[in-house]
Each structure stands twice: as structure tokens, then as C-alpha cells.
Amino acid sequence: MSEINNNNPKSTSKYDVDGKPPLKEAIPLGLQHVLAMFAGNIAVPLIIGGALGLSVGEKTFLIQSAMLMAGIATFIQANRVGPVGANLPIVMGTSFGFVPTSIAIGKQFGLSGILGAAFVGGFFEAILGYFLKPLRKFFPPIVTGTVLLTIGLSLLPTGIKYFAGGVGAPDFGSLQNLGIGSLVLATIIFFNQYFKGILKMAAILIGITVGYVVSILMGKVDFTPVANASWFSIPTPLEYGMTFNGSAIIAMLILYIVTTVETVGDISGITMGGAGREATDKELSGGIIADGLMSSLAAIFNAFPNTSFSQNVGIVSLTGIMSRYVVTIGSVFLVLAALVPKLGAILAVMPQSVLGGAAVVMFAMITTSGIVLITKDELNQRNLLIVAVALGLGLGLGSVPEALQQLPKSVNLIFSGSGLVVSCIIALVLNIILPKEKKAAVKKSEVIAKAEAANI
């Protein structure tokens, strides 16, 4: 990508990248970024921990780790260290894109298997960052959009299970659980549509808070683990260790490719929305390298892979605050929160139906984001075929994993589970091998179609 295009729109940012708003402005602006990403960041360890049957204490620890690494990764992105970091107001957090495959790996190899694969994959993404420019042509919107759509659709059943109370819950599907989930969902919709500013951006967090309070009043929350949790502790590195399995690593590597493309889009969104210019090659490369290395560091500290959070890109565009200083303050809040286990315990004992109400919205938004991305490419027969085959086989095999049970276990792990890896591979391969339609031929077919329609 070119360095800076002088024909781009002028910056509309109130504070530029190196601007420093006064603390009375910077602190609430930093908190605003934290509020926008907080629910999404803690949802991932809660969902994976729940799927793997982890205890409240273990989920509390994973939440601590997720907040700590989100803070550190955000700080590095906003304050470049050598080639690492974009030097932009990028907020990092635990990625939803890895959830389906992480659950599949975790059920076979445990947390250590997830963390080992994530550790290796992070270095792979960092290498992609160094060679980003020549690789970008392989990831047009039709490919990345299809993968994003598959991620959202794969996660929706998990969201509904939480909505009903969580698999294995004695009151699964009860009116109480469905009512709480519906209340959270309705609250999110209400604040998102009828409010502006911070209340609109924090709609998910507000919805979860309302659902949590109602659950407490209904007597559905046991605070014993909160009382037993300490006030201060530093997450211990390698608490669960790491194991390295070839099939798990391959599955993770494919997802890191997808994450790379997502981060490119987020960085471009920040520079265009906040500064009215394209992202430089240095910013893109540094951002991807930080994405990868911070994910490897996250694995050491028992956290799942990190990536840039798109909702915070929207905040930069909306507020016109491009300052790295603001995001740096937000990163400090995240690190401080990570050092207080009681906060993690409060979140860990939250009823699953509360999280489910928010998860349905978050997962559905991932799905619609994929649809929007797909439509950025021309929807001709070639591209529609790519989407159809990738979705058909990806979601199909994800729904019927026993169809691959005759394959070796290592191969089975790569291609079963969520079906996301299948969808990604098929979209990538078909985009490379299928001949592209010539624009002239497309225009001719459009003219013929219009003429035929006129004669009807």
C-alpha cells in the first residue's frame, strides 16, 4: 500500500496520533474504549471455559489473563517498540474468531493444547507481517467475508445454548433463563438504537449489567467464589503449560491468516476514519507483527489469541480522537483490572443466560459483518460459487463431524469441529484457481439481461 495519498480526504481528527488531550478528557475517553471492548474480551474465556467444563476459579484466572494481555497488547500497538506495533490508537482483545476451533482443540488436548498451538501460530502471524504487501492479493473481501460469515454462523449455536442456561444446566431452557437472556438482548437493542455516544457504545456492557442485577435479585447467583477470591494477584505464566500437536497447530495457523486480514481492515479503518488517509506499509506491518507476537505472549500468560477490536475502530471514527495517549490510558485500566481477582470472580459467577443474551447479538453481528464484507466484491457467478462451496462444506462438516470419522485423528481435528478451517481453505483455494470473469464480459451479460427484461 502506498505511504500517504495526498488525494485522500483531510483529517477530521480533533487530536492527531501524537496529540495529548488533558487528563480530564483523556481518562473518560480511555474508559470509553475499555467499556466498548470489555464484554467481548471477557466473553471468550467464559465461553471456552464453559465448553471445556472449567471451574469458576479457572474461569476467573482466564478472565484475569485475558484482561492483562489485552492491556499489554493495546499498549504495544499504541506505542511502537522497534518494528512491533502500529503506533496507532488500536485496542486489542481476545479474538472470537478462534473460539470454535479452540473448543475443538481443547476437548481433545485440553487448555495446554490450545495454548501451544496459539503460541506457534502467533510467530507465524508475525512473519506474515514482515511479508504482508505481496500476500494481500490472496485475501480479497470475498475470501475474508466468507470466513467471517462462517465464524459467526458457527458461533450462533453456542450463543443459543448459553441463552437457554448453558449445556448441562438442570434448568436448561427454563422460562427464567429464556427471560433473562431476552431481557439482556432487549436492553442491548434499546441502548444501541435509542441512545448516542457512550451509552450507545456500551450497550452490550449495559445489557449484561442489567441481566446480572436481575439474576441476583432472582437468587440465581452464588457469590461464594467471589468471597474466596483474593484482592490482588499477578497471573502466573504457563499455569497450564503447553503441548504441541501438529493438527492443532495447522488449524490455528489458518485462523491466524484470517486474523491478519481482519487486522489490516481495522488499521485501515482507523487511519481513514480518524485521519482521512490510507494506512502506511509500516503501520500495517507493525500492527500485524504486534498482533502475532502479543498472541504468542498471551499463550505464555494463559490467554487466548489477541487481535484488534473493530468496535474501537468505530469509536475513533465517531469521536474524531486519534490520540494514542487516550488508548494508552485505556490499556492501563485493563492491566489494573487484571490484577484484581475479585473482579474476575464476579464475572465468572455470572449466569450463562446473561452472557447468552449478549453472545447472540455479538455472534450475529460477526455474521452480518461477513455479509457486508462479501458484498464489497462483485457478486458474479465465480464469487457466488466460492461463497456457496466454502459455506456448504464448512458448515456442513461442522454440523456433521462424524462424516470425517474415518480419517486419521490428526486430519480429523483440522477439518472437523467448527468447519471454519474447511471454509477458509476452500475459499482461499477456489479464489486462486477459479478464472476471474473479465469486466467486458460481465458488462455484456448485464446489457443482454437488461434487454431481455425490457422485452418481457
Coordinates of N, CA and C in Angstrom, one line a residue, residues 55-213:
S55 N -13.7 -25.0 36.1 CA -14.3 -24.5 37.4 C -14.4 -22.9 37.4
V56 N -15.2 -22.4 38.3 CA -15.3 -20.9 38.5 C -13.9 -20.3 38.7
G57 N -13.1 -21.0 39.5 CA -11.7 -20.5 39.8 C -10.9 -20.4 38.5
E58 N -11.0 -21.5 37.7 CA -10.2 -21.5 36.4 C -10.7 -20.4 35.5
K59 N -12.0 -20.2 35.4 CA -12.5 -19.2 34.5 C -12.1 -17.8 35.0
T60 N -12.1 -17.6 36.3 CA -11.7 -16.3 36.9 C -10.2 -16.1 36.5
F61 N -9.4 -17.1 36.5 CA -8.0 -16.9 36.2 C -7.8 -16.6 34.7
L62 N -8.6 -17.2 33.8 CA -8.6 -17.0 32.4 C -9.1 -15.5 32.1
I63 N -10.0 -15.0 32.8 CA -10.5 -13.7 32.6 C -9.4 -12.7 33.0
Q64 N -8.7 -12.9 34.1 CA -7.6 -12.1 34.5 C -6.5 -12.1 33.4
S65 N -6.2 -13.2 32.9 CA -5.2 -13.3 31.9 C -5.6 -12.6 30.6
A66 N -6.9 -12.7 30.3 CA -7.4 -12.0 29.1 C -7.3 -10.5 29.2
M67 N -7.6 -10.0 30.4 CA -7.6 -8.5 30.6 C -6.1 -8.0 30.6
L68 N -5.2 -8.8 31.3 CA -3.8 -8.4 31.3 C -3.2 -8.3 29.9
M69 N -3.5 -9.3 29.1 CA -2.9 -9.4 27.8 C -3.5 -8.3 26.9
A70 N -4.8 -8.1 27.0 CA -5.4 -7.0 26.3 C -4.8 -5.7 26.5
G71 N -4.5 -5.4 27.8 CA -3.9 -4.2 28.2 C -2.4 -4.1 27.7
I72 N -1.7 -5.1 27.8 CA -0.3 -5.1 27.3 C -0.2 -4.9 25.8
A73 N -1.1 -5.7 25.1 CA -1.1 -5.7 23.6 C -1.5 -4.3 23.1
T74 N -2.5 -3.7 23.8 CA -3.0 -2.4 23.4 C -1.9 -1.4 23.6
F75 N -1.2 -1.5 24.7 CA -0.1 -0.5 24.9 C 1.0 -0.6 23.8
I76 N 1.3 -1.8 23.4 CA 2.4 -2.0 22.4 C 1.9 -1.5 21.1
Q77 N 0.6 -1.7 20.7 CA 0.1 -1.2 19.4 C 0.1 0.3 19.4
A78 N -0.2 0.9 20.5 CA -0.2 2.4 20.6 C 1.2 3.0 20.7
N79 N 2.1 2.2 21.2 CA 3.5 2.8 21.5 C 4.5 1.8 20.8
R80 N 4.8 2.0 19.6 CA 5.6 1.1 18.8 C 7.0 0.8 19.5
V81 N 7.4 -0.4 19.5 CA 8.7 -0.8 20.1 C 9.5 -1.4 18.9
G82 N 10.4 -0.7 18.3 CA 11.1 -1.2 17.1 C 10.1 -1.4 16.0
P83 N 10.1 -2.6 15.4 CA 9.1 -2.9 14.3 C 7.8 -3.4 14.8
V84 N 7.6 -3.5 16.1 CA 6.4 -4.1 16.7 C 5.5 -3.0 17.1
G85 N 4.3 -3.0 16.5 CA 3.2 -2.0 16.9 C 3.0 -1.1 15.7
A86 N 1.7 -0.7 15.6 CA 1.3 0.2 14.5 C 1.5 1.7 14.9
N87 N 1.7 2.0 16.2 CA 1.8 3.4 16.6 C 0.5 4.1 16.4
L88 N -0.6 3.4 16.5 CA -1.9 4.0 16.3 C -2.9 3.6 17.4
P89 N -4.0 4.3 17.6 CA -4.9 4.0 18.7 C -5.7 2.8 18.5
I90 N -5.0 1.6 18.5 CA -5.6 0.3 18.3 C -5.9 -0.4 19.6
V91 N -7.1 -0.8 19.9 CA -7.4 -1.5 21.1 C -7.4 -3.0 20.8
M92 N -6.7 -3.8 21.6 CA -6.6 -5.2 21.4 C -7.4 -6.0 22.4
G93 N -7.8 -7.2 22.0 CA -8.6 -8.0 22.9 C -8.6 -9.5 22.4
T94 N -9.2 -10.3 23.2 CA -9.3 -11.8 22.9 C -10.2 -12.0 21.7
S95 N -9.7 -12.7 20.7 CA -10.4 -12.8 19.4 C -11.5 -13.9 19.5
F96 N -12.7 -13.5 19.0 CA -13.8 -14.5 18.8 C -13.6 -15.5 17.7
G97 N -12.8 -15.1 16.7 CA -12.5 -16.0 15.6 C -11.9 -17.3 15.9
F98 N -11.2 -17.4 17.0 CA -10.6 -18.6 17.4 C -11.4 -19.5 18.3
V99 N -12.6 -19.1 18.7 CA -13.4 -19.8 19.7 C -13.8 -21.2 19.2
P100 N -14.4 -21.4 18.0 CA -14.9 -22.7 17.6 C -13.7 -23.7 17.6
T101 N -12.6 -23.3 16.9 CA -11.5 -24.2 16.8 C -10.8 -24.5 18.1
S102 N -10.8 -23.4 19.0 CA -10.1 -23.6 20.3 C -10.9 -24.6 21.1
I103 N -12.2 -24.6 21.0 CA -13.1 -25.5 21.8 C -12.8 -27.0 21.2
A104 N -12.7 -27.1 19.9 CA -12.4 -28.4 19.3 C -11.1 -28.9 19.8
I105 N -10.1 -28.1 19.8 CA -8.7 -28.5 20.2 C -8.7 -28.8 21.7
G106 N -9.4 -27.9 22.5 CA -9.5 -28.1 23.9 C -10.1 -29.4 24.4
K107 N -11.1 -29.8 23.6 CA -11.8 -31.1 24.0 C -10.9 -32.3 23.8
Q108 N -10.0 -32.2 22.9 CA -9.1 -33.3 22.6 C -7.7 -33.2 23.3
F109 N -7.2 -32.0 23.4 CA -5.9 -31.8 24.0 C -5.8 -30.9 25.3
G110 N -7.0 -30.4 25.7 CA -7.0 -29.6 26.9 C -6.5 -28.2 26.6
L111 N -6.5 -27.3 27.7 CA -6.0 -26.0 27.5 C -4.6 -25.9 27.1
S112 N -3.8 -26.8 27.5 CA -2.4 -26.8 27.1 C -2.2 -26.9 25.6
G113 N -3.1 -27.7 25.0 CA -3.1 -27.9 23.5 C -3.5 -26.6 22.8
I114 N -4.5 -25.9 23.3 CA -4.9 -24.6 22.7 C -3.8 -23.6 22.8
L115 N -3.2 -23.5 24.0 CA -2.1 -22.5 24.2 C -0.9 -22.8 23.4
G116 N -0.5 -24.1 23.3 CA 0.6 -24.5 22.5 C 0.5 -24.1 21.0
A117 N -0.7 -24.4 20.5 CA -1.0 -24.1 19.1 C -1.0 -22.6 18.9
A118 N -1.6 -21.9 19.8 CA -1.7 -20.4 19.7 C -0.3 -19.8 19.8
F119 N 0.5 -20.3 20.6 CA 1.9 -19.8 20.8 C 2.7 -19.9 19.4
V120 N 2.6 -21.1 18.8 CA 3.3 -21.2 17.5 C 2.7 -20.3 16.4
G121 N 1.3 -20.3 16.4 CA 0.6 -19.5 15.4 C 0.9 -18.0 15.5
G122 N 1.2 -17.5 16.7 CA 1.5 -16.1 16.9 C 2.7 -15.7 16.1
F123 N 3.8 -16.6 16.2 CA 5.0 -16.3 15.5 C 4.8 -16.3 14.0
F124 N 3.9 -17.2 13.6 CA 3.6 -17.3 12.1 C 2.9 -16.0 11.6
E125 N 2.0 -15.5 12.4 CA 1.4 -14.2 12.0 C 2.4 -13.1 12.0
A126 N 3.3 -13.1 12.9 CA 4.4 -12.0 12.9 C 5.2 -12.1 11.6
I127 N 5.5 -13.3 11.2 CA 6.2 -13.5 9.9 C 5.4 -13.0 8.7
L128 N 4.1 -13.2 8.8 CA 3.2 -12.7 7.7 C 3.3 -11.2 7.7
G129 N 3.4 -10.6 8.9 CA 3.5 -9.1 9.0 C 4.7 -8.6 8.2
Y130 N 5.8 -9.3 8.3 CA 7.0 -8.8 7.6 C 6.9 -8.9 6.0
F131 N 6.0 -9.9 5.6 CA 5.9 -10.1 4.1 C 4.4 -9.7 3.7
L132 N 3.8 -8.8 4.4 CA 2.4 -8.5 4.2 C 2.0 -8.1 2.8
K133 N 2.8 -7.1 2.2 CA 2.4 -6.5 1.0 C 2.2 -7.5 -0.2
P134 N 3.1 -8.4 -0.4 CA 2.9 -9.3 -1.6 C 1.8 -10.4 -1.3
L135 N 1.4 -10.6 0.0 CA 0.4 -11.6 0.3 C -1.0 -11.1 0.3
R136 N -1.2 -9.8 0.3 CA -2.6 -9.2 0.5 C -3.5 -9.6 -0.7
K137 N -2.9 -9.8 -1.9 CA -3.7 -10.1 -3.1 C -4.5 -11.4 -2.9
F138 N -4.0 -12.3 -2.0 CA -4.7 -13.6 -1.8 C -5.9 -13.5 -0.9
F139 N -6.2 -12.3 -0.4 CA -7.3 -12.2 0.6 C -8.2 -11.0 0.3
P140 N -8.9 -11.2 -0.9 CA -9.9 -10.2 -1.2 C -11.1 -10.3 -0.3
P141 N -12.0 -9.3 -0.3 CA -13.2 -9.4 0.5 C -14.0 -10.6 0.4
I142 N -14.1 -11.2 -0.8 CA -14.9 -12.4 -1.0 C -14.4 -13.6 -0.1
V143 N -13.1 -13.6 0.1 CA -12.5 -14.7 0.9 C -12.6 -14.3 2.4
T144 N -12.2 -13.2 2.8 CA -12.3 -12.8 4.2 C -13.7 -12.7 4.7
G145 N -14.6 -12.2 3.8 CA -16.0 -12.1 4.2 C -16.6 -13.5 4.4
T146 N -16.3 -14.4 3.6 CA -16.8 -15.8 3.7 C -16.4 -16.4 5.0
V147 N -15.1 -16.2 5.3 CA -14.6 -16.8 6.6 C -15.2 -16.1 7.8
L148 N -15.4 -14.8 7.7 CA -16.1 -14.1 8.8 C -17.5 -14.6 9.0
L149 N -18.2 -14.8 7.9 CA -19.6 -15.3 7.9 C -19.6 -16.7 8.5
T150 N -18.7 -17.5 8.2 CA -18.6 -18.9 8.7 C -18.4 -18.8 10.2
I151 N -17.5 -17.9 10.7 CA -17.2 -17.7 12.1 C -18.5 -17.4 12.9
G152 N -19.2 -16.4 12.4 CA -20.5 -16.0 13.0 C -21.5 -17.1 13.1
L153 N -21.7 -17.8 11.9 CA -22.7 -18.9 11.9 C -22.3 -20.0 12.7
S154 N -21.0 -20.3 12.9 CA -20.5 -21.4 13.7 C -20.7 -21.1 15.2
L155 N -20.7 -19.8 15.5 CA -20.8 -19.5 16.9 C -22.2 -19.4 17.4
L156 N -23.2 -19.1 16.5 CA -24.6 -18.9 16.9 C -25.2 -20.0 17.8
P157 N -24.9 -21.3 17.4 CA -25.5 -22.4 18.3 C -24.9 -22.3 19.7
T158 N -23.7 -21.9 19.8 CA -23.1 -21.8 21.2 C -23.8 -20.6 21.9
G159 N -24.1 -19.5 21.2 CA -24.8 -18.4 21.9 C -26.2 -18.8 22.3
I160 N -26.9 -19.6 21.5 CA -28.2 -20.0 21.9 C -28.2 -21.0 23.1
K161 N -27.2 -21.8 23.2 CA -27.1 -22.7 24.3 C -26.9 -21.9 25.6
Y162 N -26.0 -20.9 25.5 CA -25.9 -20.1 26.7 C -27.1 -19.3 27.0
F163 N -27.8 -18.9 26.0 CA -29.1 -18.1 26.2 C -30.1 -19.0 27.0
A164 N -30.1 -20.3 26.8 CA -31.0 -21.2 27.4 C -30.5 -21.6 28.8
G165 N -29.3 -21.2 29.2 CA -28.8 -21.5 30.5 C -27.5 -22.3 30.5
G166 N -27.0 -22.8 29.4 CA -25.8 -23.5 29.3 C -26.0 -25.0 29.3
V167 N -25.3 -25.7 28.4 CA -25.4 -27.1 28.3 C -25.1 -27.8 29.7
G168 N -25.9 -28.7 30.1 CA -25.8 -29.4 31.3 C -26.4 -28.8 32.5
A169 N -27.0 -27.6 32.3 CA -27.6 -26.9 33.4 C -29.0 -27.6 33.7
P170 N -29.3 -27.9 35.0 CA -30.5 -28.6 35.3 C -31.8 -27.8 34.9
D171 N -31.7 -26.5 34.7 CA -32.8 -25.7 34.3 C -32.6 -25.2 32.9
F172 N -31.9 -25.9 32.1 CA -31.7 -25.6 30.7 C -33.0 -25.4 29.9
G173 N -33.2 -24.2 29.3 CA -34.4 -23.9 28.6 C -35.6 -23.5 29.4
S174 N -35.3 -23.2 30.7 CA -36.4 -22.8 31.6 C -36.9 -21.3 31.2
L175 N -38.1 -21.0 31.7 CA -38.6 -19.7 31.4 C -37.7 -18.6 32.0
Q176 N -37.2 -18.9 33.2 CA -36.3 -17.9 33.9 C -35.1 -17.6 33.0
N177 N -34.4 -18.7 32.5 CA -33.2 -18.5 31.7 C -33.6 -17.7 30.4
L178 N -34.6 -18.2 29.7 CA -35.0 -17.5 28.5 C -35.4 -16.1 28.7
G179 N -36.1 -15.8 29.9 CA -36.5 -14.5 30.2 C -35.3 -13.6 30.4
I180 N -34.3 -14.1 31.2 CA -33.1 -13.3 31.4 C -32.3 -13.0 30.2
G181 N -32.2 -14.0 29.3 CA -31.5 -13.8 28.0 C -32.2 -12.8 27.2
S182 N -33.5 -12.9 27.2 CA -34.3 -12.0 26.4 C -34.2 -10.5 26.9
L183 N -34.2 -10.4 28.2 CA -34.0 -9.1 28.8 C -32.7 -8.4 28.4
V184 N -31.6 -9.2 28.5 CA -30.3 -8.7 28.1 C -30.3 -8.3 26.6
L185 N -30.9 -9.1 25.8 CA -31.0 -8.9 24.3 C -31.8 -7.6 24.1
A186 N -32.9 -7.4 24.7 CA -33.8 -6.3 24.5 C -33.1 -5.0 25.0
T187 N -32.4 -5.1 26.1 CA -31.6 -3.9 26.7 C -30.6 -3.5 25.7
I188 N -29.8 -4.4 25.1 CA -28.8 -4.1 24.2 C -29.4 -3.4 22.9
I189 N -30.4 -3.9 22.4 CA -31.1 -3.3 21.3 C -31.6 -1.9 21.6
F190 N -32.2 -1.7 22.8 CA -32.7 -0.4 23.2 C -31.6 0.6 23.2
F191 N -30.6 0.3 23.9 CA -29.5 1.3 24.1 C -28.7 1.6 22.8
N192 N -28.6 0.5 22.0 CA -27.9 0.7 20.7 C -28.7 1.6 19.8
Q193 N -30.0 1.5 19.8 CA -30.8 2.2 18.8 C -31.3 3.6 19.3
Y194 N -31.5 3.7 20.6 CA -32.2 4.9 21.1 C -31.3 5.9 21.8
F195 N -30.0 5.5 21.9 CA -29.1 6.4 22.6 C -27.9 6.7 21.7
K196 N -27.1 7.7 22.1 CA -25.9 8.1 21.4 C -24.7 8.1 22.3
G197 N -23.5 8.3 21.7 CA -22.3 8.4 22.5 C -22.0 7.2 23.3
I198 N -21.5 7.4 24.5 CA -21.0 6.3 25.4 C -22.1 5.3 25.7
L199 N -23.3 5.7 25.9 CA -24.4 4.8 26.2 C -24.7 3.8 25.0
K200 N -24.6 4.3 23.8 CA -24.8 3.5 22.6 C -23.6 2.5 22.5
M201 N -22.4 3.0 22.7 CA -21.2 2.2 22.5 C -21.1 1.1 23.6
A202 N -21.6 1.4 24.8 CA -21.5 0.5 25.9 C -22.8 -0.4 26.0
A203 N -23.6 -0.4 25.0 CA -24.9 -1.1 25.0 C -24.8 -2.6 25.5
I204 N -23.8 -3.3 25.0 CA -23.6 -4.7 25.4 C -23.2 -4.8 26.9
L205 N -22.4 -3.9 27.4 CA -22.0 -3.9 28.8 C -23.2 -3.6 29.7
I206 N -24.0 -2.6 29.2 CA -25.2 -2.2 30.0 C -26.2 -3.4 30.0
G207 N -26.4 -4.1 28.9 CA -27.3 -5.2 28.8 C -26.9 -6.3 29.8
I208 N -25.6 -6.6 29.8 CA -25.1 -7.6 30.7 C -25.3 -7.2 32.1
T209 N -25.0 -6.0 32.4 CA -25.2 -5.5 33.8 C -26.6 -5.6 34.3
V210 N -27.6 -5.2 33.4 CA -29.0 -5.3 33.8 C -29.4 -6.7 34.0
G211 N -29.0 -7.6 33.1 CA -29.3 -9.0 33.3 C -28.7 -9.6 34.5
Y212 N -27.5 -9.2 34.8 CA -26.8 -9.7 36.0 C -27.5 -9.3 37.3
V213 N -27.9 -8.0 37.4 CA -28.6 -7.5 38.5 C -29.9 -8.2 38.7

